[in-house]
Short mmCIF file of C-alpha atoms in Angstrom, two decimals:
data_model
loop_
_atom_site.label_atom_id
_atom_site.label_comp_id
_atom_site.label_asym_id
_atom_site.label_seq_id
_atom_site.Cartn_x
_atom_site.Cartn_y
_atom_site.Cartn_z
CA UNK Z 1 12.97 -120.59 120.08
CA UNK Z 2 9.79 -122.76 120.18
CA UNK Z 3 7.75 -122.23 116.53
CA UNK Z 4 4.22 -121.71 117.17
CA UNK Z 5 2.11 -124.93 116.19
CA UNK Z 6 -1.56 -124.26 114.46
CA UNK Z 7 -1.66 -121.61 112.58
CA UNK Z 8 0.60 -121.93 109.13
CA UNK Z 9 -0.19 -120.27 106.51
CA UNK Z 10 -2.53 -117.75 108.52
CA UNK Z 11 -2.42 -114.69 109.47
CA UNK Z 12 -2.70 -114.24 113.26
CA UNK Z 13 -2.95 -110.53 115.12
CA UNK Z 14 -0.07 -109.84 117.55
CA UNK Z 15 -1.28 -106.86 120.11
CA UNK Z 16 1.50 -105.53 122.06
CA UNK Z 17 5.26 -105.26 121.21
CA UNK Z 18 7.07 -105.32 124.35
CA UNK Z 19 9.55 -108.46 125.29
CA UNK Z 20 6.49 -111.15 125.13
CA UNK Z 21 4.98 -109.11 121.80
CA UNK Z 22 8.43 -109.43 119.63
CA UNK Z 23 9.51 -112.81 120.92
CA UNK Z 24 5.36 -113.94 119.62
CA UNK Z 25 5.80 -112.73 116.70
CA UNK Z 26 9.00 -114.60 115.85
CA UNK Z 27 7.93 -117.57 116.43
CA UNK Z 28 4.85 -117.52 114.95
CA UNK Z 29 6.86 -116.62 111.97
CA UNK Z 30 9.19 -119.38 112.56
CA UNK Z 31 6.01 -121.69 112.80
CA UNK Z 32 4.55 -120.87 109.22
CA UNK Z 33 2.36 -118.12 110.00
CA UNK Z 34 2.07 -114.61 108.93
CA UNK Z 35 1.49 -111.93 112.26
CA UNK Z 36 0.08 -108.80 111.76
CA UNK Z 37 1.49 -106.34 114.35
CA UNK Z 38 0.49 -103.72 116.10
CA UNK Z 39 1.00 -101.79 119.82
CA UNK Z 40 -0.32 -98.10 120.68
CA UNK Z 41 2.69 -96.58 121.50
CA UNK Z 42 4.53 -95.39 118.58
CA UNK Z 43 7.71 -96.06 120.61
CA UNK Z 44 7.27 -99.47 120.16
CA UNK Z 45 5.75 -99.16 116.77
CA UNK Z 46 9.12 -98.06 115.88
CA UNK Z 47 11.14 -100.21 117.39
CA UNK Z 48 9.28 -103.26 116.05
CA UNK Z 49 9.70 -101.69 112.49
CA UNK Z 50 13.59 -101.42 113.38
CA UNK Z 51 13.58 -104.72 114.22
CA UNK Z 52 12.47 -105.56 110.51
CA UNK Z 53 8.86 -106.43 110.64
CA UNK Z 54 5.76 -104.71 109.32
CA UNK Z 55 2.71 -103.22 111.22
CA UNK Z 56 -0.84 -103.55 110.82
CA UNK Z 57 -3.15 -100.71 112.48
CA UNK Z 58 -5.77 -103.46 114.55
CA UNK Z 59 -7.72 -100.71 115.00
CA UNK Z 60 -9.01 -99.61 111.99
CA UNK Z 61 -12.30 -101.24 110.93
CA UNK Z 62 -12.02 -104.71 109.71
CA UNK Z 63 -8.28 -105.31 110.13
CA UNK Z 64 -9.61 -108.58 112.13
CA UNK Z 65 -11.37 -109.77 109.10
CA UNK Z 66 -9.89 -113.49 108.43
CA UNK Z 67 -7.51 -113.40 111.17
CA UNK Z 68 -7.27 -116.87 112.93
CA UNK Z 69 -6.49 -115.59 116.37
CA UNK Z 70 -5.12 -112.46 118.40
CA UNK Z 71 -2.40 -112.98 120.88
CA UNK Z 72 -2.03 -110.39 123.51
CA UNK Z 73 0.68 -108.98 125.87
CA UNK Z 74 0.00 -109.59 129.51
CA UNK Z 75 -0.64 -105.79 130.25
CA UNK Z 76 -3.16 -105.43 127.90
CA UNK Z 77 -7.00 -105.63 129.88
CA UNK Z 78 -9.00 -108.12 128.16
CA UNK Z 79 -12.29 -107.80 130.50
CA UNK Z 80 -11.94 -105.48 133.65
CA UNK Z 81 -11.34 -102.72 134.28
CA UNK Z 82 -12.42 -102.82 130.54
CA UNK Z 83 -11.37 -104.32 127.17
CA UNK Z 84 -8.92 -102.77 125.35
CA UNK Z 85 -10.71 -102.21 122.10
CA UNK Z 86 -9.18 -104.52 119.53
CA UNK Z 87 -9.67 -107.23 122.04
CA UNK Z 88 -13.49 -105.96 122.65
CA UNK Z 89 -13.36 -106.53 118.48
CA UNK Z 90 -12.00 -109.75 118.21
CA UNK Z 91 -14.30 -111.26 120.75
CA UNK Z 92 -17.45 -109.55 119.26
CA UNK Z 93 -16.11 -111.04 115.83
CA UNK Z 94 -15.52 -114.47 117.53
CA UNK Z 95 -11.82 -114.52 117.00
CA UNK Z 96 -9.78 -116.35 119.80
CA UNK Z 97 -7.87 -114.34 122.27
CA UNK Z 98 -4.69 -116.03 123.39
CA UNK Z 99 -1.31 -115.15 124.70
CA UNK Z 100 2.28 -116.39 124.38
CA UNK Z 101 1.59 -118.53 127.77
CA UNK Z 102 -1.14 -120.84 126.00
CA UNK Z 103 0.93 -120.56 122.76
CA UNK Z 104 3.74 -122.55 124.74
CA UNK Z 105 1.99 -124.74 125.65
CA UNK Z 106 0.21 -125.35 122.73
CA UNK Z 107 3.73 -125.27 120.73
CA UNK Z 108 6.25 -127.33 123.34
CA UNK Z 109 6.01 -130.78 123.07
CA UNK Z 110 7.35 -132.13 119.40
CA UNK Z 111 7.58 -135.57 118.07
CA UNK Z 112 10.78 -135.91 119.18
CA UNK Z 113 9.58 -135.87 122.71
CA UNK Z 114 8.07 -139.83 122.02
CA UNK Z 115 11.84 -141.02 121.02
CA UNK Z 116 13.53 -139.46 124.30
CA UNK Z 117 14.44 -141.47 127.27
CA UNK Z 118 12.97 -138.95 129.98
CA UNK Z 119 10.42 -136.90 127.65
CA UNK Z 120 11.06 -133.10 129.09
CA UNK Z 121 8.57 -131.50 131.80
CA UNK Z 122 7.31 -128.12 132.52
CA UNK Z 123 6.85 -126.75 136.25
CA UNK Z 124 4.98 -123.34 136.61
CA UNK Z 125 4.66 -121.51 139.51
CA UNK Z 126 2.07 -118.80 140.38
CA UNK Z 127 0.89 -116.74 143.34
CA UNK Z 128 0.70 -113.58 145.11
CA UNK Z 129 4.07 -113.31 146.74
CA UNK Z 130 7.11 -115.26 146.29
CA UNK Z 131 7.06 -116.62 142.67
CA UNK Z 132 10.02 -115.24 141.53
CA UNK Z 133 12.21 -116.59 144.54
CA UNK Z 134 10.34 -120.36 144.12
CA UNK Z 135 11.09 -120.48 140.30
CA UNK Z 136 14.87 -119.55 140.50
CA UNK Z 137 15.59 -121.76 143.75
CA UNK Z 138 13.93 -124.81 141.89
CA UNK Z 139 15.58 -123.95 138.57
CA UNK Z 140 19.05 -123.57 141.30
CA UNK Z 141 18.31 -127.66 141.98
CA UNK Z 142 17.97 -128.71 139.06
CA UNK Z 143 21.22 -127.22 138.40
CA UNK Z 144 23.21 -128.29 141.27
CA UNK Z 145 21.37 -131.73 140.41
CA UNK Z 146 22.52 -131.70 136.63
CA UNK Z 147 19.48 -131.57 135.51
CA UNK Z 148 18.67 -129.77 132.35
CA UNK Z 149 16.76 -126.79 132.35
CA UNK Z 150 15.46 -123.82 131.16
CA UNK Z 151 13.53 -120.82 133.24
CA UNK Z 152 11.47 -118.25 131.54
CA UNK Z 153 8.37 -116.21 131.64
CA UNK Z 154 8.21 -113.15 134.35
CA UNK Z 155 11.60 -114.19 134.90
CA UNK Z 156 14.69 -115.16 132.75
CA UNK Z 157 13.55 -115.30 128.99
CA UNK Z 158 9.94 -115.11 127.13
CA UNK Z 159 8.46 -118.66 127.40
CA UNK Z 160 8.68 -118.47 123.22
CA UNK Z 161 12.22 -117.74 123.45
CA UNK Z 162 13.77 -121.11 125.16
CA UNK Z 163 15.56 -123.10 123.46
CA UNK Z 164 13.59 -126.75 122.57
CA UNK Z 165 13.63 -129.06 125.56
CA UNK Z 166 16.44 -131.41 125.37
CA UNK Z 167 16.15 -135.28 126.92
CA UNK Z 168 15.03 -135.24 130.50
CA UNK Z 169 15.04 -130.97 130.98
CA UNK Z 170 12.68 -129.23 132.86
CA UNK Z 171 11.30 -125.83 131.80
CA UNK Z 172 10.34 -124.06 134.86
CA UNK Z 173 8.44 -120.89 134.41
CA UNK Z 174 6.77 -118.22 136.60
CA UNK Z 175 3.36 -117.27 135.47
CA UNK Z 176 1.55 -114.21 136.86
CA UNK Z 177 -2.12 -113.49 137.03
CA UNK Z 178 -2.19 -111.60 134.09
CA UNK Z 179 -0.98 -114.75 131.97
CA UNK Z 180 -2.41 -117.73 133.50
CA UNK Z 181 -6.14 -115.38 133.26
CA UNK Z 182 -6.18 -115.91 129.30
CA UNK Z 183 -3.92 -118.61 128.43
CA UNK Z 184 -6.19 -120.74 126.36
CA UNK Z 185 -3.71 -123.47 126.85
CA UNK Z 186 -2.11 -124.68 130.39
CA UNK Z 187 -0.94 -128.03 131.25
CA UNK Z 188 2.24 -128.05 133.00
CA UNK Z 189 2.96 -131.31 134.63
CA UNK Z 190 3.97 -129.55 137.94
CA UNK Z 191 1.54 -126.86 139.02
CA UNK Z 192 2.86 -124.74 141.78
CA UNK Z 193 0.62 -122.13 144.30
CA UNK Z 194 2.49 -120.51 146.90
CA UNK Z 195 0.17 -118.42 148.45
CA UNK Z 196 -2.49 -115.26 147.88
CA UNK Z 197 -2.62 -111.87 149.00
CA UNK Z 198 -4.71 -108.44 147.48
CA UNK Z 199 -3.00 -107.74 144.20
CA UNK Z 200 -3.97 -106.57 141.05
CA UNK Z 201 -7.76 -106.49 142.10
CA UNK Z 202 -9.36 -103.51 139.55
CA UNK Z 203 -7.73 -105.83 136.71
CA UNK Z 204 -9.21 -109.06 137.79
CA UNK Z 205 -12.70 -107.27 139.19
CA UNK Z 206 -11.80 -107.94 143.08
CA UNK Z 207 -10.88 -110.52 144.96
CA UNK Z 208 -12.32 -113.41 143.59
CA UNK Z 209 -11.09 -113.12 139.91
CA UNK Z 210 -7.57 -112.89 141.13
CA UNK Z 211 -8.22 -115.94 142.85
CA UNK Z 212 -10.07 -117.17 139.65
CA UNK Z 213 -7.18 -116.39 137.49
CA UNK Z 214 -4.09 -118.29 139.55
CA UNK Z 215 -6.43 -121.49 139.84
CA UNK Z 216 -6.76 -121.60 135.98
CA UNK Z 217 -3.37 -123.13 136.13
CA UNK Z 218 -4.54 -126.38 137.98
CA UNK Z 219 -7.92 -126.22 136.52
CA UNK Z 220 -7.66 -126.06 133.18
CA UNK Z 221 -5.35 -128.54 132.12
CA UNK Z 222 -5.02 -130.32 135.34
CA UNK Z 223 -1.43 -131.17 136.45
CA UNK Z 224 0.16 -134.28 136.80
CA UNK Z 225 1.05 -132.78 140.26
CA UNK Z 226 -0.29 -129.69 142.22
CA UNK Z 227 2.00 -128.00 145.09
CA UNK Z 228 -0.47 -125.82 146.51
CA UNK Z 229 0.48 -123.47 150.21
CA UNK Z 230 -2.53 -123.49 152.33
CA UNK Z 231 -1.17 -120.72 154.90
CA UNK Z 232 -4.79 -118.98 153.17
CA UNK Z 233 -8.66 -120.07 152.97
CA UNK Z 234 -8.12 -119.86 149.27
CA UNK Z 235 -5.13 -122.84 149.34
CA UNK Z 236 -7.15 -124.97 151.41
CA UNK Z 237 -9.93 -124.60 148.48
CA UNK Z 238 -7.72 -125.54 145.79
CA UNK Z 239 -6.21 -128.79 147.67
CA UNK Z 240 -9.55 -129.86 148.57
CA UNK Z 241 -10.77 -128.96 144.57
CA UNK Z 242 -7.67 -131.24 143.22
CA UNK Z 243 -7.25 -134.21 145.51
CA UNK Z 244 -9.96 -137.09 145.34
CA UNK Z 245 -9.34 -137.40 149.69
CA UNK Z 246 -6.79 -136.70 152.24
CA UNK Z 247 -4.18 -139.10 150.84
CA UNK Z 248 -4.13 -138.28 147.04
CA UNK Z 249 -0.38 -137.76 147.28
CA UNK Z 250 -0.87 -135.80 143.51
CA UNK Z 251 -1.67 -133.02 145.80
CA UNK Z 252 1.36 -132.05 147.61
CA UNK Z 253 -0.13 -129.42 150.67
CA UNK Z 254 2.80 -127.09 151.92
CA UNK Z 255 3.05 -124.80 155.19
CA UNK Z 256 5.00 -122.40 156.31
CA UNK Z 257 4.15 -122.55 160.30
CA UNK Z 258 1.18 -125.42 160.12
CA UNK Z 259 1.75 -128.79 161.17
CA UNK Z 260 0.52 -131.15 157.90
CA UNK Z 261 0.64 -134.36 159.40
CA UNK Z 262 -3.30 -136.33 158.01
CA UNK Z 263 -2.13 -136.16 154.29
CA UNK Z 264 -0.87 -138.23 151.51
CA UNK Z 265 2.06 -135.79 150.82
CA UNK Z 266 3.17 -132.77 153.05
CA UNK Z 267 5.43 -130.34 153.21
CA UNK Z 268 6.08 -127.68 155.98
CA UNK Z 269 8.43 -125.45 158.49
CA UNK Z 270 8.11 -125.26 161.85
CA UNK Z 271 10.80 -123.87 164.28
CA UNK Z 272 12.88 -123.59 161.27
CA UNK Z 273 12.67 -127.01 160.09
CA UNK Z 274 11.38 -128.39 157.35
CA UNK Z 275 9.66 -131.69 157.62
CA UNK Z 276 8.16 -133.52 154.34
CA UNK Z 277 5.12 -136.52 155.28
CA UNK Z 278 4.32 -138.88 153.39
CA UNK Z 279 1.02 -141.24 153.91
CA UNK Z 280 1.59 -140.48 157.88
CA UNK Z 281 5.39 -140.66 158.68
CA UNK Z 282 7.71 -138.14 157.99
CA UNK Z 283 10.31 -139.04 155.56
CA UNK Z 284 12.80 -135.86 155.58
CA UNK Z 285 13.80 -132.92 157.57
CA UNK Z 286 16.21 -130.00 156.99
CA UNK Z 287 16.86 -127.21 158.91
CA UNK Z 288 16.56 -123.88 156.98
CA UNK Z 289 17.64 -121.76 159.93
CA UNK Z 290 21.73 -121.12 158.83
CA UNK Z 291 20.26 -121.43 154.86
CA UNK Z 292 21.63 -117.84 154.56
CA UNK Z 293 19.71 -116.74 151.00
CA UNK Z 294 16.23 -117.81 152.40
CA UNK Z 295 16.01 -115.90 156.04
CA UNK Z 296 12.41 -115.84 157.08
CA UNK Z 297 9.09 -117.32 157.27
CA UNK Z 298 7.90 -115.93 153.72
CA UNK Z 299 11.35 -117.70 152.17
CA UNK Z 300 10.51 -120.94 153.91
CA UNK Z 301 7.53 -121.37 152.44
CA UNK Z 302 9.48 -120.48 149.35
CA UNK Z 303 11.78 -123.23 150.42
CA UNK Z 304 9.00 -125.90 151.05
CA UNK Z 305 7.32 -125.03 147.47
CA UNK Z 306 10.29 -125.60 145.95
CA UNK Z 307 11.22 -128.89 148.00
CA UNK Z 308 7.73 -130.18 147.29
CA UNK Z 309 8.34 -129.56 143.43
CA UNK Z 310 11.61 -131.23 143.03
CA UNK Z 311 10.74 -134.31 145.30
CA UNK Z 312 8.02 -134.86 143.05
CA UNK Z 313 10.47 -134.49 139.83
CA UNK Z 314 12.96 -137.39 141.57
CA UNK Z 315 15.45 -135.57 143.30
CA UNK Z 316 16.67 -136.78 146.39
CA UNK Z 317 16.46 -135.10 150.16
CA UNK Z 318 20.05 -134.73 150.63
CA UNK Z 319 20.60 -133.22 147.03
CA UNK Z 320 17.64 -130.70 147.39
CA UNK Z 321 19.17 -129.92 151.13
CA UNK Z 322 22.49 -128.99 149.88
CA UNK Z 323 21.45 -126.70 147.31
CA UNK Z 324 19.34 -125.04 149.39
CA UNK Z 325 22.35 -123.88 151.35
CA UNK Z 326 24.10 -122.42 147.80
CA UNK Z 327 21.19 -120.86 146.94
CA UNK Z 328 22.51 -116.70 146.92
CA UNK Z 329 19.01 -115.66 146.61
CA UNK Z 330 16.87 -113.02 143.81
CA UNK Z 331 18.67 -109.65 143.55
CA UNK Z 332 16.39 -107.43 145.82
CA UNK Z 333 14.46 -109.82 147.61
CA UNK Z 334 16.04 -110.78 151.03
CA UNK Z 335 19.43 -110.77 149.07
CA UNK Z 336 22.36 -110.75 151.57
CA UNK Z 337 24.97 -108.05 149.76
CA UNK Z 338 27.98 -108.21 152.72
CA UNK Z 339 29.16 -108.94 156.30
CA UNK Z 340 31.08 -107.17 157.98
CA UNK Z 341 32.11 -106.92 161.73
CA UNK Z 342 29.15 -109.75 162.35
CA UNK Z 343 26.55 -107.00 160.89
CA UNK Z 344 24.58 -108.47 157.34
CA UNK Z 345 23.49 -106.42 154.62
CA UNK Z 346 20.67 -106.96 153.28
CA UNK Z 347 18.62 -105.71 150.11
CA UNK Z 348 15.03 -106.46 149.98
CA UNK Z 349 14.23 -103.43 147.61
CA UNK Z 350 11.05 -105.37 146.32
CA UNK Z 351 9.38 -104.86 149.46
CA UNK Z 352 7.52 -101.48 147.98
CA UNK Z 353 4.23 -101.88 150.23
CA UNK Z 354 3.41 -102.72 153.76
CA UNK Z 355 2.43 -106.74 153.45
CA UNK Z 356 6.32 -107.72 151.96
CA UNK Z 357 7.96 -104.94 154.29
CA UNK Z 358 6.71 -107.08 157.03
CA UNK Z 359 7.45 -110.23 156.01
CA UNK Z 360 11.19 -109.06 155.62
CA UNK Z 361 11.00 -107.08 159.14
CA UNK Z 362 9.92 -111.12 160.78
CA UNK Z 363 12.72 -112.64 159.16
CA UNK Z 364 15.82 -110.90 161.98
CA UNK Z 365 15.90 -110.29 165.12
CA UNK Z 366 17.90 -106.90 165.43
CA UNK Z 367 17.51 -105.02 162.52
CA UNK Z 368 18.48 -101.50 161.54
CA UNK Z 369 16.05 -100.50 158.90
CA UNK Z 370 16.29 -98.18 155.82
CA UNK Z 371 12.52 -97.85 155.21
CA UNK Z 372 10.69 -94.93 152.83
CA UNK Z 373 10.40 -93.71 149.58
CA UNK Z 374 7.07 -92.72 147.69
CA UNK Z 375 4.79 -93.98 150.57
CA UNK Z 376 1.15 -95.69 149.35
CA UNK Z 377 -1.78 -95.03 151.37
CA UNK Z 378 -2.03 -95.74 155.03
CA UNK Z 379 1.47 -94.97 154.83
CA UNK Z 380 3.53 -97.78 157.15
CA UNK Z 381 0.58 -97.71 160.05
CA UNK Z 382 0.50 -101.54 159.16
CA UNK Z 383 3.61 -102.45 160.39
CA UNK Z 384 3.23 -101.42 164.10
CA UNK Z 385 2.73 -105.02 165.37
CA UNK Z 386 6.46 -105.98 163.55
CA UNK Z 387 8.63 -103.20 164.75
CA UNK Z 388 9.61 -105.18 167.82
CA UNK Z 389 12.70 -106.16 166.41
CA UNK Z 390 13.43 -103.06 164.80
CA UNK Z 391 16.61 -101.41 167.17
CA UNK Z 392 16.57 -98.30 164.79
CA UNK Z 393 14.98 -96.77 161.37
CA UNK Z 394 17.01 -94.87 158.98
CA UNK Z 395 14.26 -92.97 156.67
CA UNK Z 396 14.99 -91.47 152.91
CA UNK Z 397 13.00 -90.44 150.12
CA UNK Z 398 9.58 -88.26 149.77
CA UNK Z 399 7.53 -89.93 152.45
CA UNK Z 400 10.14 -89.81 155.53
CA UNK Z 401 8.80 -87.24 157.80
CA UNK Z 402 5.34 -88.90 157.40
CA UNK Z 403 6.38 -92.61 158.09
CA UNK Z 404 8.73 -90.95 161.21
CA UNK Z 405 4.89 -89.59 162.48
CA UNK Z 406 4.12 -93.67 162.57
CA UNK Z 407 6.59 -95.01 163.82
CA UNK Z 408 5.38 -94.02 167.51
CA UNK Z 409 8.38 -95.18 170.16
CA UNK Z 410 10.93 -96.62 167.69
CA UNK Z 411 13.90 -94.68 167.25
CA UNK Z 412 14.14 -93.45 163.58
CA UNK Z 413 16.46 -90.70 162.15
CA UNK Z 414 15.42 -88.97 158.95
CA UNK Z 415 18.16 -89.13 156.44
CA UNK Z 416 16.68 -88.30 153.24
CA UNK Z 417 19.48 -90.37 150.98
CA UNK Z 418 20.68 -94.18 150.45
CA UNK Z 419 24.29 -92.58 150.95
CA UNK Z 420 23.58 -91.38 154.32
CA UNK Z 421 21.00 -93.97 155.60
CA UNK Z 422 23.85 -96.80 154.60
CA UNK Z 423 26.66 -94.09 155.94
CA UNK Z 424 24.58 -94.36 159.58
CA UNK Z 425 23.37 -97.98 160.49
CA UNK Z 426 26.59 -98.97 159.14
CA UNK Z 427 27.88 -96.79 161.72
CA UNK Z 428 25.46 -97.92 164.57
CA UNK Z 429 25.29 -101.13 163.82
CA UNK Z 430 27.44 -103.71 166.22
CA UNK Z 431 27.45 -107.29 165.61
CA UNK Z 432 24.60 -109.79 165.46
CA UNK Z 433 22.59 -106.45 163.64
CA UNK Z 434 20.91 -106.56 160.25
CA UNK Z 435 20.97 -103.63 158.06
CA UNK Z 436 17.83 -103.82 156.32
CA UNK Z 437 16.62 -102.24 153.30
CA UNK Z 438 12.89 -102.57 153.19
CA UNK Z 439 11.23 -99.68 152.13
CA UNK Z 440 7.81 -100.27 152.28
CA UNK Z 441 7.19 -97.67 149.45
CA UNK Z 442 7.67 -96.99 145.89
CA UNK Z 443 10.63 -96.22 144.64
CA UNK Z 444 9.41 -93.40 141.95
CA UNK Z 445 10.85 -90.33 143.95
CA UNK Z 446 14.29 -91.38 144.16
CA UNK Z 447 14.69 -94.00 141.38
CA UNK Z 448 13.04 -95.30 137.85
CA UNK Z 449 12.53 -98.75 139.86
CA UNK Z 450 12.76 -100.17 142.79
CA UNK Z 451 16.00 -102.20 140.79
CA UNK Z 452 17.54 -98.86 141.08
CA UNK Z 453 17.48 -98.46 144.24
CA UNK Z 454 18.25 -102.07 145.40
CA UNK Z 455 21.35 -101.02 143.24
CA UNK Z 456 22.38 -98.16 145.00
CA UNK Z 457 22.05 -99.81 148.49
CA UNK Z 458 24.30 -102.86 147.21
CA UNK Z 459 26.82 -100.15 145.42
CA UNK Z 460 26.60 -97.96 148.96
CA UNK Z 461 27.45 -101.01 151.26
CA UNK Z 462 30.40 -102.45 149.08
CA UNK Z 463 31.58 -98.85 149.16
CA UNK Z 464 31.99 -99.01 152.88
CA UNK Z 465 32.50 -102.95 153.39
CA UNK Z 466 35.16 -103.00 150.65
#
């Protein structure tokens, strides 16, 4: 656990009791300071008082009165579409508004830190699509590099819940939109951006406050290094907002498909290889194509991002080249589950809307394709231009007939089930095919999550791979 620095002895206001809510209020307790608790569900009301601690209702009049700060869950609206009330309270009352993200960083570094050999270093990655994939395949280096290290935030543990940064570890965290918007503290020393796409936009109040809110994380506290993907307008902005010229290698521009030749430090795929520049020469090239847990375009930028981040950490070409290759890949995104007969399974169960579906339909060249669920609006119309490789569509859940009226030409069979959509590509399929879950839909018909379901494809191929 990291205690929270700043506040002993006062009372601070904890809003929210999920993972993040719990894990703040333990080590604010931990830190000297007393938090006062609350959450509107009385679900989690009551299993924070389970837990042992004691609630305050924020929302009666003048439970902010002499409160030092409030620290908010990510989920919580703080400004659009509008503020949940306590937090429209504490700013009228001029209380700070924090979360456990600029708590961290606030709370990390310790006097011990001075005394170490290789003082410990924080990465964070942000973006649109891809985080999750970056932060575990550099957190996979480091390991195969035996380096020590940590990974929290939207994935692994709550950033409050590490354990203190030992000599010469790295903590490498993913950081959505929601966290980096209201952090009040951010100063990693490696600042990663892989790329931007329409997400989230009634929270942030369009476009450019979601943009807004993942630059915070290079403009606030300013990195000691920025690995920014320029595949989009917005990346381009950011490089050119952080580097002094073309050369500042503290700016490390990544590709996936651009050539990035005029820089100080590059990084980029073309053809399948990865090149890395450096002040006009290119120092390093791997080839990504037989790197089995990152098929794709969208995973080689993934690849370059985190390339880019552990070059500038020290790590060595060849080191970063063969863990690339033992990298198995996030469950449900692009994650290979069996071969068999030369056919690959595939579960890529996070691809719930049109923009990741194609991405994951680019990545093969023959696939079969379990696609469907609770379609979003426009349905799969989207994906026309990335059928090509698409030799057959196996369709399941609530939305099947209606994605079967898009899919023009392509031959499609409706099977309504996982059981039976698995039961007939597998039965299809010959060798050099790809059977591809990619639903392009939510998962809410069927499943709880789209977890679920990636689980029931995985648990319906080993079935019939053995």
């Amino acid at each position: 656990m990291i205690p929270v620095k700043g506040y002993s002895g006062q009372q601070v206001a904890v809003l929210g009791l999920g993972r993040s809510g719990l894990a703040t209020a333990v080590a604010l307790q931990a830190g000297g300071a007393e938090p006062l608790l609350w959450d509107d569900s009385p679900e989690a009301r009551l299993k924070a008082e389970a837990d042992g601690f004691t609630l305050t209702d924020l929302t009666r009049h003048g439970a902010l009165d002499g409160v030092a700060a409030l620290i908010t869950s990510p989920g919580i609206p703080h400004l659009y579409p509008a503020p949940h009330p306590v937090i429209a309270r504490a700013f009228a009352a001029g209380v700070p508004v924090d979360n456990d993200i600029g708590l961290f960083f606030q709370s990390a570094a310790s006097s011990e830190w001075a005394e170490m050999e290789t003082p410990p270093k924080v990465v964070a990655v942000t973006g649109s699509n891809g985080k999750s994939t970056t932060t575990a395949l550099i957190h996979h280096i480091l390991e195969v590099a035996g380096r020590p290290t940590q990974m929290a935030g939207n994935i692994g543990k709550g950033v409050l819940s590490i354990d203190p940064p030992l000599d010469g570890e790295v903590v490498v965290l993913e950081l959505s939109s929601y966290q980096t918007e209201l952090a009040r503290a951010l100063t990693p020393d490696v600042a990663v951006f892989t790329n931007l796409s329409p997400d989230h936009l009634d929270r942030h109040g369009g476009m450019g406050g979601y943009f807004a809110a993942k630059a915070r994380l290079f403009t606030q506290g300013g990195p000691d290094r920025a690995v920014i993907g320029v595949d989009e307008a917005e990346g381009w902005f950011l490089a050119g907002q952080m580097a002094q010229g073309p050369m500042d290698d503290r700016v490390i521009r990544i590709s996936s498909g651009q050539k990035l030749e005029g820089f100080g430090w590059s990084v980029f795929v073309r053809k399948g290889f990865l090149a890395e520049w450096r002040k006009g020469r290119q120092v390093a090239s791997v080839d990504l194509r037989e790197v089995k847990g990152l098929p794709g375009a969208h995973n080689h930028q993934n690849a370059c991002a985190a390339y880019a981040a552990c070059r500038s950490l020290g790590l060595a070409p060849k080191l970063i080249e063969g863990a690339l290759h033992s990298f198995a890949g996030l469950p449900h995104r692009s994650q290979l589950v069996g071969e068999k007969g030369g056919v690959r399974f595939v579960n890529d169960s996070k691809a719930t809307n049109v923009d990741s579906a194609a991405k994951a339909l680019q990545a093969f060249p023959k696939i079969r394709w379990i696609a469907g669920g609770l379609g979003k609006d426009g349905g799969i119309a989207g994906l026309k231009p990335h059928l090509g490789s698409v030799v057959k569509a196996y369709l399941i859940g609530h939305s099947a007939r209606d994605f079967a009226l898009q899919l023009g030409d392509t031959p499609h069979e409706i099977c309504e089930t996982m059981e039976r959509a698995v039961a007939r590509a597998a039965a299809e399929a010959v060798a050099g095919d790809v059977v591809l879950l990619a639903p392009a839909a939510a998962s809410f018909d069927q499943y709880p999550n789209f977890e679920k379901r990636g689980e029931d494809f995985t648990a319906q191929v080993r079935a019939l791979i053995g």
